[in-house]
Short mmCIF file of C-alpha atoms in Angstrom, two decimals:
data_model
loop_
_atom_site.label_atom_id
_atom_site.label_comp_id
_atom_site.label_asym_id
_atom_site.label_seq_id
_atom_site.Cartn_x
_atom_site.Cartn_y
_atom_site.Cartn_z
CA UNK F 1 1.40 -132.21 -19.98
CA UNK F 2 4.63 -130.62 -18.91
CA UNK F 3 5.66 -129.24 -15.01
CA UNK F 4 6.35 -126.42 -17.26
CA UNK F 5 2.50 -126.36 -18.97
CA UNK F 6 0.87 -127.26 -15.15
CA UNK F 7 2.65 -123.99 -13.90
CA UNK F 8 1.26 -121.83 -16.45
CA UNK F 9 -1.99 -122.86 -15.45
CA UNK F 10 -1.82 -122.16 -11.88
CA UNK F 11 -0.16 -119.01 -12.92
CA UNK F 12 -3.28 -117.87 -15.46
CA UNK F 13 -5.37 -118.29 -12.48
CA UNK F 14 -3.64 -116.52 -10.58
CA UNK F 15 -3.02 -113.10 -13.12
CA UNK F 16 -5.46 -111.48 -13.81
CA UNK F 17 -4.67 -109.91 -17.23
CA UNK F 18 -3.28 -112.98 -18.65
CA UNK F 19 -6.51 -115.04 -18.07
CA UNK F 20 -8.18 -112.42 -19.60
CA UNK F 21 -6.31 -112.86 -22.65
CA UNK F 22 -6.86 -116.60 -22.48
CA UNK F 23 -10.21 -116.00 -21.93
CA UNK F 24 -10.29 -113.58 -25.50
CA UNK F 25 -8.52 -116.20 -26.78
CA UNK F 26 -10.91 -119.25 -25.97
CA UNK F 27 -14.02 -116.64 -26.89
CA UNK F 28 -12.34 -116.53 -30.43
CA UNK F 29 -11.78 -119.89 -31.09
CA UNK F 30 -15.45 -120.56 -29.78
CA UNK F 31 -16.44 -118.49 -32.76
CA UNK F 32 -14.26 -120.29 -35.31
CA UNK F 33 -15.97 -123.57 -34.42
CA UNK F 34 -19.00 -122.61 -35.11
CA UNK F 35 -18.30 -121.91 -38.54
CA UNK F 36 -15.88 -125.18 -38.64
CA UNK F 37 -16.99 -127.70 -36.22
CA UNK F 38 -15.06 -130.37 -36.97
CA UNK F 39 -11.56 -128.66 -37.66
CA UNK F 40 -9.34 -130.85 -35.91
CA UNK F 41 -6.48 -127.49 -35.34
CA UNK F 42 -9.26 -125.08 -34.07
CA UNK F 43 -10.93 -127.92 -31.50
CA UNK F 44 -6.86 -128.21 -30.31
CA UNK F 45 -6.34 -124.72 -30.14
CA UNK F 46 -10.13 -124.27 -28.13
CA UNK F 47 -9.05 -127.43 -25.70
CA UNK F 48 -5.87 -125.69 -24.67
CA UNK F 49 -7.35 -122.41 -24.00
CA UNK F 50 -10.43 -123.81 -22.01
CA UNK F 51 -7.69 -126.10 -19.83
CA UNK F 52 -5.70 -122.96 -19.51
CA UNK F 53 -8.80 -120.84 -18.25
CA UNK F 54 -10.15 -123.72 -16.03
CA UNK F 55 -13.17 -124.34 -17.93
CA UNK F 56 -13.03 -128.13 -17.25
CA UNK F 57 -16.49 -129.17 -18.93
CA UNK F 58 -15.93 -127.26 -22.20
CA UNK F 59 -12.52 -128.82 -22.20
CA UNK F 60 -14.25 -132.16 -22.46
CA UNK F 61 -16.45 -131.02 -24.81
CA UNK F 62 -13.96 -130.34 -26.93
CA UNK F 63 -12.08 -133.49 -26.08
CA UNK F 64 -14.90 -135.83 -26.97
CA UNK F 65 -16.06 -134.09 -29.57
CA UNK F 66 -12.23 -134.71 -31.24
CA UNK F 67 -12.21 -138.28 -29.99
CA UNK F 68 -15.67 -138.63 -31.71
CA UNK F 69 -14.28 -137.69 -35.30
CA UNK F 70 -11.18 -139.86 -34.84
CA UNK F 71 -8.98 -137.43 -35.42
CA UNK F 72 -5.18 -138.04 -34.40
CA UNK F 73 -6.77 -140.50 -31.74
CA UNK F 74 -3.30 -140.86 -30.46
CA UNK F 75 -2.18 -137.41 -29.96
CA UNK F 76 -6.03 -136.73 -28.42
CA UNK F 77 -5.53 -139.54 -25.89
CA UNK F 78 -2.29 -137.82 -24.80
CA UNK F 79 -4.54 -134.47 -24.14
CA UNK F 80 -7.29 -136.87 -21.82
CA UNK F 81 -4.39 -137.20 -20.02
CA UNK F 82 -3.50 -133.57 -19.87
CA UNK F 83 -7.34 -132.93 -19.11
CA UNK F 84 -6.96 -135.16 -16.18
CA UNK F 85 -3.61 -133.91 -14.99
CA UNK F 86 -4.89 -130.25 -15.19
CA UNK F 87 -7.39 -131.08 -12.86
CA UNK F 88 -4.73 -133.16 -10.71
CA UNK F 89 -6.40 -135.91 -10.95
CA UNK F 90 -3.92 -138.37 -11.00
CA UNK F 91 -5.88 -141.90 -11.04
CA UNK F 92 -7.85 -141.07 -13.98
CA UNK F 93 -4.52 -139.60 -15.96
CA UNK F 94 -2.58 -142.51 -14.73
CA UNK F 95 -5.28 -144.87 -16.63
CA UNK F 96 -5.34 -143.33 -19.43
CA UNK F 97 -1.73 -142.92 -20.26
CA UNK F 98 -0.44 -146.26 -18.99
CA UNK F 99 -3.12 -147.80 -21.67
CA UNK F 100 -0.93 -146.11 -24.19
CA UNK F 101 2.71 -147.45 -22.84
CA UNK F 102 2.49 -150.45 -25.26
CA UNK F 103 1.36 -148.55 -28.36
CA UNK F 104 2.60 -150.55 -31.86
CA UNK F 105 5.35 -148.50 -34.18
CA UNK F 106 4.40 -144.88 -31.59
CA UNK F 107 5.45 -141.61 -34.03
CA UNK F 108 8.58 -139.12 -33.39
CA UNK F 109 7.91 -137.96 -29.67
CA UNK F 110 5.20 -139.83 -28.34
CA UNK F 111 7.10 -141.98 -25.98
CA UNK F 112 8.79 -138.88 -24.91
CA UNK F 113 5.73 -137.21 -23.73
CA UNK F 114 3.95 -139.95 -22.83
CA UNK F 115 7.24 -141.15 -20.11
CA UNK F 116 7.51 -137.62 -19.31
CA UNK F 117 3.82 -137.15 -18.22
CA UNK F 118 3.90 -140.59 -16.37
CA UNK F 119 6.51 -139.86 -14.56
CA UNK F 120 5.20 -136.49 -13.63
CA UNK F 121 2.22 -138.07 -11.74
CA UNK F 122 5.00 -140.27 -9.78
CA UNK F 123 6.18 -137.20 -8.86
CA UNK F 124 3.21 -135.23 -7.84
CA UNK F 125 2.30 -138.43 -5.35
CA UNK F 126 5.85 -138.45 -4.02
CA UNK F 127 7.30 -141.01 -5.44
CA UNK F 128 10.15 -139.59 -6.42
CA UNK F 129 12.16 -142.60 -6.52
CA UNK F 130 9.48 -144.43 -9.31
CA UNK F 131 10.10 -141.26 -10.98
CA UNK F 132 13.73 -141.58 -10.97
CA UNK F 133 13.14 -145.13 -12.17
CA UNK F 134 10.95 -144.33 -15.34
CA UNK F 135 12.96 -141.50 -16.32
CA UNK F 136 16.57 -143.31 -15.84
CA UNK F 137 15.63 -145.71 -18.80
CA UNK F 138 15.69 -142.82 -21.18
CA UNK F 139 17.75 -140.09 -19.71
CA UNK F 140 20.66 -142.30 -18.97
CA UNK F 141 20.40 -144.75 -21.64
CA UNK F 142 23.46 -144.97 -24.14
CA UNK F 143 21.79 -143.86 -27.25
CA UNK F 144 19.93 -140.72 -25.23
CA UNK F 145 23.33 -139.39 -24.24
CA UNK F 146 24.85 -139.95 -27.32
CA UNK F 147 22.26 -137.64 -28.61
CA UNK F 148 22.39 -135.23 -26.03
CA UNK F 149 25.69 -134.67 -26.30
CA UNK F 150 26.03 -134.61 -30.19
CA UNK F 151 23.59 -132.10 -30.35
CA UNK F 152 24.03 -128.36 -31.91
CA UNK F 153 25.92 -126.00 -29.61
CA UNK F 154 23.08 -123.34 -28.79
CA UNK F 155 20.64 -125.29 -30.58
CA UNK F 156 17.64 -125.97 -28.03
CA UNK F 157 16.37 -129.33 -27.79
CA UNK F 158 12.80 -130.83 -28.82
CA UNK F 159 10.08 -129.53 -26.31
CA UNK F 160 9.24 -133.20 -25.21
CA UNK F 161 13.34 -133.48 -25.05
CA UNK F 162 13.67 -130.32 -22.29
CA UNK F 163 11.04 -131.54 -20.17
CA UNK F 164 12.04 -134.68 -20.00
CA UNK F 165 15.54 -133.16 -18.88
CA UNK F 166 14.18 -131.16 -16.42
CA UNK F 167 11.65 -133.38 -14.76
CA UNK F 168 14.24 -135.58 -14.57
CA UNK F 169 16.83 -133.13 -12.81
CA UNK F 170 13.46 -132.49 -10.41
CA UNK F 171 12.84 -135.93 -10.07
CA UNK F 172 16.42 -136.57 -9.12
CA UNK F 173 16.41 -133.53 -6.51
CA UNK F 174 13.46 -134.45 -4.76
CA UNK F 175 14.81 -137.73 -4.60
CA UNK F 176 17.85 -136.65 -2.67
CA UNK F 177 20.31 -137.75 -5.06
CA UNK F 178 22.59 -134.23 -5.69
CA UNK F 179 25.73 -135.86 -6.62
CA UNK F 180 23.77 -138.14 -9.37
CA UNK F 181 22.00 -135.18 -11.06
CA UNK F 182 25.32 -132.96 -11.15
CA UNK F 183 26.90 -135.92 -12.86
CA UNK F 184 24.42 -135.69 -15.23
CA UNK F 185 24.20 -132.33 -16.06
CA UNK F 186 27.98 -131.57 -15.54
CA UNK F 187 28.38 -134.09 -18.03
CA UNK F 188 26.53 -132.24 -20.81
CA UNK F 189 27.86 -128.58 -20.36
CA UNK F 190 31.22 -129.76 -20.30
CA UNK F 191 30.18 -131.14 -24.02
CA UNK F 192 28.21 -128.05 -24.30
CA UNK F 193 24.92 -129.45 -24.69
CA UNK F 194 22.85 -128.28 -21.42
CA UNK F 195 20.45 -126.38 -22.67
CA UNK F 196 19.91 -123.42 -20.78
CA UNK F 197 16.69 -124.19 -19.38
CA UNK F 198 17.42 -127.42 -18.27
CA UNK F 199 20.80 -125.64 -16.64
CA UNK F 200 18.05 -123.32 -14.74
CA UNK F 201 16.59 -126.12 -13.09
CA UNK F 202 20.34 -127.61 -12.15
CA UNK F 203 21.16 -124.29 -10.91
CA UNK F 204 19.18 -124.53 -7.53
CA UNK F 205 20.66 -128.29 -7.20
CA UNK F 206 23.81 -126.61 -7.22
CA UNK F 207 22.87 -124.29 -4.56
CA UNK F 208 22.42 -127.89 -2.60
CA UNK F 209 25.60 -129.38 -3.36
CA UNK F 210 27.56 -126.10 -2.29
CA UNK F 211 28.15 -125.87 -5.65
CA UNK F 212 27.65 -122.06 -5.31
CA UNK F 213 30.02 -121.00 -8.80
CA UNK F 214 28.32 -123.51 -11.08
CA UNK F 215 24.67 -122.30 -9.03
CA UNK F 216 25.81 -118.77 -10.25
CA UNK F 217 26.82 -119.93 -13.90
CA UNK F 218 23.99 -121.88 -15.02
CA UNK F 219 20.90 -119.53 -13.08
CA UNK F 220 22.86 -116.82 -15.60
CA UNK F 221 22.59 -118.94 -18.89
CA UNK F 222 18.94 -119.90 -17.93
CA UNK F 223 17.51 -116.33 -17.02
CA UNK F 224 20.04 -114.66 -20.33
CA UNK F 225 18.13 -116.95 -23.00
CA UNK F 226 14.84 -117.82 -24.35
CA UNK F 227 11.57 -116.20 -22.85
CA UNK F 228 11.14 -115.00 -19.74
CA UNK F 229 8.19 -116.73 -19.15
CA UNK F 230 9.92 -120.14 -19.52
CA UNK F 231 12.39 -119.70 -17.27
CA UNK F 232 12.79 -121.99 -14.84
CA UNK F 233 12.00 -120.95 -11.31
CA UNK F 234 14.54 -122.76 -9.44
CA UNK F 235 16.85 -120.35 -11.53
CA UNK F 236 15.54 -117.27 -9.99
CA UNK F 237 15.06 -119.37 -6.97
CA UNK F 238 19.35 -119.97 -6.81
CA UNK F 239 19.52 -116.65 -7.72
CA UNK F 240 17.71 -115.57 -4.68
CA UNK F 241 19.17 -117.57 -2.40
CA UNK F 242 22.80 -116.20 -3.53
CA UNK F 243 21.78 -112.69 -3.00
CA UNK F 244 20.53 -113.67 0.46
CA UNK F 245 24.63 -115.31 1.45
CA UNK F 246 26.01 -112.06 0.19
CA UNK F 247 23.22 -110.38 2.48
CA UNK F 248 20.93 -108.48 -0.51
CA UNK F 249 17.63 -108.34 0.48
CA UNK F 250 17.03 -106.36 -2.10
CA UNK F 251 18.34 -108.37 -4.95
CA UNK F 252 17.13 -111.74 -2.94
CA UNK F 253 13.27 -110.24 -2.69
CA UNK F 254 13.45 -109.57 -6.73
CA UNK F 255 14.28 -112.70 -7.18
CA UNK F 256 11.94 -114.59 -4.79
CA UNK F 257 9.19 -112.83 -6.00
CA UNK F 258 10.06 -113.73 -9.84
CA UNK F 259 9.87 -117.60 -8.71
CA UNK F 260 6.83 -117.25 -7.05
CA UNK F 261 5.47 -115.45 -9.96
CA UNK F 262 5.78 -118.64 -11.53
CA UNK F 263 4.68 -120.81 -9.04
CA UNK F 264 2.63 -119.39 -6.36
CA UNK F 265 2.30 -122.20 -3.85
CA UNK F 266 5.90 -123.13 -4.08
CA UNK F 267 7.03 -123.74 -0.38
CA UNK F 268 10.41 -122.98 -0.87
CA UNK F 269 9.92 -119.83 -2.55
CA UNK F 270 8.08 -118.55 -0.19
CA UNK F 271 10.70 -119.45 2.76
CA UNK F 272 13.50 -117.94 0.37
CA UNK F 273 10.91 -114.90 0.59
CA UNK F 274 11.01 -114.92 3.95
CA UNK F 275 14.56 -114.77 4.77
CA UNK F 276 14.69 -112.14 2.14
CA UNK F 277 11.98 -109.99 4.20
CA UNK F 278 13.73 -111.25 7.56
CA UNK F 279 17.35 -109.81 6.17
CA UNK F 280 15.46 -106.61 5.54
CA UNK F 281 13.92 -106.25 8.68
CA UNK F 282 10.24 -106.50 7.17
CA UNK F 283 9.18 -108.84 10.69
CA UNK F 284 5.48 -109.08 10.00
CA UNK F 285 6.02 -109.81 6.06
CA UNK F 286 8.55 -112.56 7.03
CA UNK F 287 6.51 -114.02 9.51
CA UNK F 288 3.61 -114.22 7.05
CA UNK F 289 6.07 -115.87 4.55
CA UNK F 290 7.55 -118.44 6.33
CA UNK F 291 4.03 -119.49 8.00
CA UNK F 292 3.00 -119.95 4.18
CA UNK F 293 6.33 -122.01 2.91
CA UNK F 294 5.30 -124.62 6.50
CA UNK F 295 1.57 -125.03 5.60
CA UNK F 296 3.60 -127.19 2.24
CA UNK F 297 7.07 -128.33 3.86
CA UNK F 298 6.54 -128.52 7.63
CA UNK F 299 9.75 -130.92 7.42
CA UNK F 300 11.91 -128.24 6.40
CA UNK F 301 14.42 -127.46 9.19
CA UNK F 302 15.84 -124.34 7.67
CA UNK F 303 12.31 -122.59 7.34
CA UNK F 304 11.57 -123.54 11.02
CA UNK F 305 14.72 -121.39 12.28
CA UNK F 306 13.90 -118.33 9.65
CA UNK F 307 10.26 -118.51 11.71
CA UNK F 308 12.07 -118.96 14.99
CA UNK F 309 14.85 -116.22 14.08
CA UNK F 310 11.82 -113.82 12.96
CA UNK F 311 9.40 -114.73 16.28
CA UNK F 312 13.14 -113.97 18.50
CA UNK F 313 13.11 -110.23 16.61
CA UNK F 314 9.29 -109.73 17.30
CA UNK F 315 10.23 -110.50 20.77
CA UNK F 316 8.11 -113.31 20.64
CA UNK F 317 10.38 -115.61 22.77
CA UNK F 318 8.06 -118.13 23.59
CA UNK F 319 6.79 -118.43 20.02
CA UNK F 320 10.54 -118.84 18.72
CA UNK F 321 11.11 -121.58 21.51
CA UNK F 322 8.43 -123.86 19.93
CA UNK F 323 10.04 -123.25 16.29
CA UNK F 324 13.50 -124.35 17.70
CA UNK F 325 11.61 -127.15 19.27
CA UNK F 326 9.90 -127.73 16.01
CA UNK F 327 13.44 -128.01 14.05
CA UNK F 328 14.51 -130.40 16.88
CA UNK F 329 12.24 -132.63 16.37
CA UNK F 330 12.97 -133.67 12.47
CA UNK F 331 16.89 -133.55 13.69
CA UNK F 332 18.04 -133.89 17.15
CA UNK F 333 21.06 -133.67 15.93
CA UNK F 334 21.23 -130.26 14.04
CA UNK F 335 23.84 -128.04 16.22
CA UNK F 336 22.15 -125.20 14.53
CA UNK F 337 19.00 -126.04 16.09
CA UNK F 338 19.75 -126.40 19.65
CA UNK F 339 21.73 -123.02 19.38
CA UNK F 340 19.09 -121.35 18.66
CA UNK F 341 16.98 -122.51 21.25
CA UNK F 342 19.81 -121.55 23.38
CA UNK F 343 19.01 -118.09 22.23
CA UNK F 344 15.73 -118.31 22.48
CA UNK F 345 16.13 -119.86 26.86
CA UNK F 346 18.93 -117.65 27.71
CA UNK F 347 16.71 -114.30 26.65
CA UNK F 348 13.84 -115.96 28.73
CA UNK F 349 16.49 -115.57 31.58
CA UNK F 350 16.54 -119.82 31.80
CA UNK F 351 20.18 -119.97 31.92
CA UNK F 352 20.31 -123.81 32.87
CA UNK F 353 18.24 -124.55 29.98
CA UNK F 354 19.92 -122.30 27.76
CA UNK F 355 23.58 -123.66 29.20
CA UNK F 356 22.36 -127.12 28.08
CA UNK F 357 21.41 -126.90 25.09
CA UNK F 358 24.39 -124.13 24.16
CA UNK F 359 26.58 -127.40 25.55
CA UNK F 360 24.74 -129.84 23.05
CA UNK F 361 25.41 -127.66 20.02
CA UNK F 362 29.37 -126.88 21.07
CA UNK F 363 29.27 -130.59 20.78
CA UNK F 364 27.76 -131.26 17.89
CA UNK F 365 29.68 -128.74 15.96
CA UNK F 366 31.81 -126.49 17.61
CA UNK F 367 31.54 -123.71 14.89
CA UNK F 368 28.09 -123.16 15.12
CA UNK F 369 27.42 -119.64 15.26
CA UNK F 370 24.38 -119.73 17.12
CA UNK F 371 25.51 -121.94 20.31
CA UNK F 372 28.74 -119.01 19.96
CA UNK F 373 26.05 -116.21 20.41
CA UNK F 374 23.73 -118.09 23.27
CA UNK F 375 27.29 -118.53 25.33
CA UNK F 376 27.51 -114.36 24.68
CA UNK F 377 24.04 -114.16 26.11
CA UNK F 378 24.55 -116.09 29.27
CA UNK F 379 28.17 -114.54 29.68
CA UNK F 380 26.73 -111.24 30.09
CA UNK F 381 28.64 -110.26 27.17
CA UNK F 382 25.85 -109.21 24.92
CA UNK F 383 22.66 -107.56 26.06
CA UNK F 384 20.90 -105.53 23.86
CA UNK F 385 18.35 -106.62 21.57
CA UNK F 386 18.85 -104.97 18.75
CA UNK F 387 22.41 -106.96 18.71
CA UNK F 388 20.12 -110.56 18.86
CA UNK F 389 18.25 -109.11 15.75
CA UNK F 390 21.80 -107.96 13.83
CA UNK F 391 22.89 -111.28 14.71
CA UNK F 392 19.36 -113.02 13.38
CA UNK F 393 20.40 -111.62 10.12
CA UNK F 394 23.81 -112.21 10.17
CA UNK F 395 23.01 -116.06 10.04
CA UNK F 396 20.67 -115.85 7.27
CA UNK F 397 22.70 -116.47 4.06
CA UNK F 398 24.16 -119.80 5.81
CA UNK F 399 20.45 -120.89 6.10
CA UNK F 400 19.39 -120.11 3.23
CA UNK F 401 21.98 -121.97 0.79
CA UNK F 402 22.04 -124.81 3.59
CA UNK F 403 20.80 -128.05 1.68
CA UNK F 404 17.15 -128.42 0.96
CA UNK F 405 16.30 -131.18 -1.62
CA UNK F 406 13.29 -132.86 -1.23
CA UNK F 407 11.72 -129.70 0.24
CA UNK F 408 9.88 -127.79 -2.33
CA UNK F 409 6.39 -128.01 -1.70
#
């Protein structure tokens, strides 16, 4: 099963009309097999749909029913493993597929999917790094980029092909390694093989390497080509997160909402959401948002000064002193972060506090807008609120194309 197929399920859940179609569409097939119990396409077509709708037992119907006849036992063992993945159940597919790893003369694109699906269960424990590992032997082997970059201008890839090339690009930027994975895929569009899909997915690594012209460049050719519903959504993600730097809440909102349309539970598209609210002044929506993206990736820094910056514009002071204090704790030595609560002390009137931690951050980095603003505060020199809230979006876009891999949840 592909990241790509595992989305689409979460997102039929989620829609309304398109389960219903699924739904027509499993009905249909149900009606078929009755007629043709044993036709190998129509038990394919009727596992898909039931996986797709969540009907887990009449997917295993279906699935032993198959495995019964003998039918393409190898390409039906693949599916027990999507059966098992759909479900995450990641023991059970684990089983199942590594029993396959040593398969005798395998056909045209078996290994692919079978490496691809293994290492998408390293992933989905967080081990990224094992992940990195499996993929690497294929992905970076000699004959794979000789392939790779020999291959049509414009012509897409294989399926198995593009999701191995993006799960490894995920793999790689949950793993932390940037400058490895825009190697990689620098590599091929300078040959002009990256298909654009696969560029969709690089695009938000990009947006992590400060890459922000090649972040622009490949979310483009990713959300200009193919269907819309295979789009990447770290393409709309980079997308978003650009709109937010040049302060377009509008644009940045759009864009948020596409990637979440995709992948509802996404942490980082819901923090991305947030800002976009926050830049826009919509408090309560923001504050909803970012709550959402911390209940998956309470480690994420950035999203803990978005809630902070939003609590500080509620005038929830008190509230925005624990998200500062929050941040602090996964880095004591984020400038950003004890600026902030600078902010947060000096509006409390706790000017020693606030002087200290202004101090820490001039230290630490001596540009830091926030620690800047707290000094204002305590000087006197600013006073109204309404400033602390045109400043609270001000600092927005550098937070939200500050580095995040690792942090999608």
């Amino acid at each position: 099963m592909t990241e790509a197929s595992t989305a689409n399920v979460d997102a039929s859940i989620q829609s309304d009309s398109r389960l219903a179609t699924v739904r027509q569409r499993m009905q249909r097939m149900a009606g078929y097999l009755q007629q043709d119990p044993d036709n190998n396409e129509l038990l394919i077509a009727s596992f898909e749909a039931s996986l797709a709708c969540g009907e887990w037992e009449k997917a295993k119907a279906h699935l032993r029913h198959a495995q019964g006849l003998g039918a393409d036992t190898l390409d039906w063992l693949l599916r027990e493993g999507d059966f098992w993945l759909a479900q995450q159940r990641y023991d059970e597919a684990q089983a199942v597929l590594e029993a396959l790893v040593a398969t005798p003369n395998p056909p045209d694109g078996f290994l692919d999917v079978l490496t691809h699906n293994l290492a998408f269960v390293d992933l989905r424990r967080g081990a990224s790094g094992l992940s990195v590992q499996r993929l690497a032997r294929v992905l970076e082997s000699p004959v794979q980029r000789g392939v790779l970059s020999s291959s049509a201008k414009g012509e897409p890839p294989p399926v198995a092909s593009r999701a191995l090339q993006q799960l490894w690009l995920r793999a790689l930027h949950q793993d932390a390694q940037l400058g490895r994975a825009m190697e990689w895929a620098l590599d091929l569009d300078r040959s002009g093989s990256l298909d654009p899909q696969v560029a969709g997915v690089g695009s938000l690594i990009a947006i992590d390497a400060s890459e922000f012209g090649t972040a622009q460049r490949w979310a483009d050719l990713s959300l200009k080509n193919g269907d819309p519903a295979e789009h990447p959504p770290e393409a709309s993600l980079a997308c978003a997160s650009l709109a937010l730097a040049r302060q377009d809440a509008e644009a940045a909102g759009r864009f948020a909402d596409a990637a979440l349309q995709r992948q509802p539970g996404d942490g980082r598209a819901w923090s991305t959401r947030g800002f976009a609210w926050l830049l826009a002044g919509e408090l309560e929506q923001a504050f909803q948002a970012f709550n959402k993206a911390l209940s998956v990736m309470g480690q994420h820094v950035g999203t803990w000064h978005g809630l902070a910056w939003t609590q500080i514009s509620q005038g929830d002071l008190i509230g925005a002193e624990q998200s500062f204090q929050s941040a602090l704790r996964l880095d004591r030595n984020f400038a950003e972060s004890h600026g902030g609560l600078a902010v947060a002390l000096a509006m409390q009137s706790r000017q020693r506090e606030a002087s200290e931690h202004a101090e820490i951050a001039a230290r630490l980095d001596r540009t830091n807008a926030s620690g800047r603003y707290a000094q204002a505060l305590l000087s006197g020199e600013v006073k109204d609120l309404s400033d602390v809230q045109r400043f609270a979006r001000r600092v927005l876009g550098g937070i939200a194309t500050r580095p995040q891999s690792g942090s999608r949840g």
